[in-house]
Amino acid sequence: MAQPVGIKDVARAAGVSVGTVSNVINRPDTVATETRARVLSAIDRLGYVRSESARQLRAGRSRIMGLLVLDMGNPFFVDVARGAERAARDAGLGVMVCNSAESAGEEAEYLSLFAEQRVRGVLLTPADATGRNIASFRRHGIPFVLVDRVSEGTTECSVSVDDVAGGALAVRHLIDAGHRSIAYVSGPPGFTQVRDRRTGALNALAEAGLGPECLRELATERLDVAAGRDAGARLLGLAERPTAVFCANDLLALGVLQAMYAAGVNVPEDLAIVGYDDIEFAAAAAVPLTSVRQPAVTMGALAAEMLLEETEEGGAGGAGAGRHEHRRVVLQPELVVRRSSLSAR
């Protein structure tokens, strides 16, 4: 394999010093016209490409921000990435997108990679419920913003949605439709979103004078369609089947819908279903899915803007260190009603 052309090769070919080549690249106005032309000709002839990563390390400023999400197979996080990438591009930066696959171990590996690459900052949806990965990463002094999460004990910036309010919206809608026996297909209990949406569901039941026994939780190990199908099979096996189900995200809801369809259970006549996130596939499902909408693109864009603000004002290499004030932005969810929940009880 051919070795990459370095700045010394250019200097040798042009008959000048390495410093002169550097000046041609970075401060061309300081170099005589004839010398500059000779160096540029050598660069073109040799195919020299400046090492941007090396330049960034010398300057202490990267043009890359990291984005680490739970599951890039979930369209919700694809939309978060779209929003972040748009804001970063407007600022002349790129985004390195990584997927923890809901694994604390993989999250730790990617955070180490970000530290090695000296990224400008990181947008992070944590997979590690213990907070140890965040504590370890904080030692590197790289700014980060939490996305779709506010972790206990952290003071960093965050952008999230009021998931307690979202859970209440979903179950209040089902109660208003006459349902009094509701299943909650949740997810890994360590995820704050899963717990908050359950809290909101219980709040809605309490407002209606109903006890927590009206909500039957079916936990899942993951937040994907396969886990939803498994939960749907368990739901079908219950002696007293609930008349409605609220799912912690749309992928779970789509899996439950598939299980019902395969078993000949009519949705919404026999079972009403409400999801969460309002991903694009929700409206395109065989039975269009009622869902709690999260402004995912807006979340990603806001998080990136907050990270840029921090790194410019008070983060690593920022000119105004100490001026940045961390803040938490909490957005409000919205219920989008479609056919999957429109049965009359």
Phi, psi and omega in degrees: 000133181293140178284143179294146179286130180253175183294330178293324178297320179295316180299317180296316182292327182270350180071034180230177179277162176299323179298323179293318177300317179299320179293322178298321182286317189257329182222065187300333182292345182271358185248139180301147186304314182295316180295318180299318180295321180295320180291316180297325178294319178294320178300316181292319183292322183272344182074033181291136175236126181296139176281101181296322181296319178295319179298319181294322179296319178295320182280343183074017182226122178262152175258018180237134169247146179268147174229117181240115184242170184285323188199104179286354171281350179266119182303336176302314181285334173297319178292322175301315180297321178300314180296318180294317181297322180297314180293320179295317181298320179299333180264006179080021181245162173250168181235128174263108185265128179229156187238117181281347182055035179061023183249125178297325179295314179293325176300315180299320180296317181290323177296323175295320177298316178301319180295318179298322181279354180053049180297159181299321181182177185227137169259125192225127166254103190294142172259338183272109183290341183282339182083001182294322180296319178296316180300319179293317182293327182301332182295339180283347180075017179269124181298148174214156178235132178278135182243128180062027182197142166236107184277148179297137172079007179256153178245001182293166175296151177208153172231123182214177176245147178288091184287336174295315177296323180294317177297322178294320179302314183297311186283328175298321177299317180292322177296317179297334178276000175102004182279138180233356177229108190234136174263145173244107175274107191264244184174196179304122186296344179286345181280127181301320181301319181298316180292318182294321180292325175294318178301317178297320178298316179294324177298318180296320177297316180297320178300328182270006181077021181253146182274168181296342179293346178284351179247115180256116184270133174242100183285151176230157180279337181223173182246050183233179185297319181300319177295326177293320177297319178297317178296322178297321178296320178294322179298318179295335182273357180288139179296318177244096185283130174299159180268351181211157178222134174249127183250144185292340169206173185289329179296318175299316182297320178294325176294318176298317179300318178299317180296320179293317180298317181295331182268000180077020177272127183279132174245122013260002188300316181265334181207122176272145182228134174233131178255196182209133178117325185056056174290167184302323183290344182298313182286338184265002181294162179305319168246108184310133193265126168292137185208156173269116186277132170252136179282076189296314180298317178298320178300313181297317181294315180297318180298316179296319179295321178293322178293318178297319178298317181293317183288334176282325187261319188216006184265195183301119178079000182292148184286334185246049184308135178098346182275336185290137175245124179293145178215156179244125178253124179243115180269159181260137178279170181219134178276127176248110186270127175228189191295334188297347181236013189264031175276145178263130180259000000 
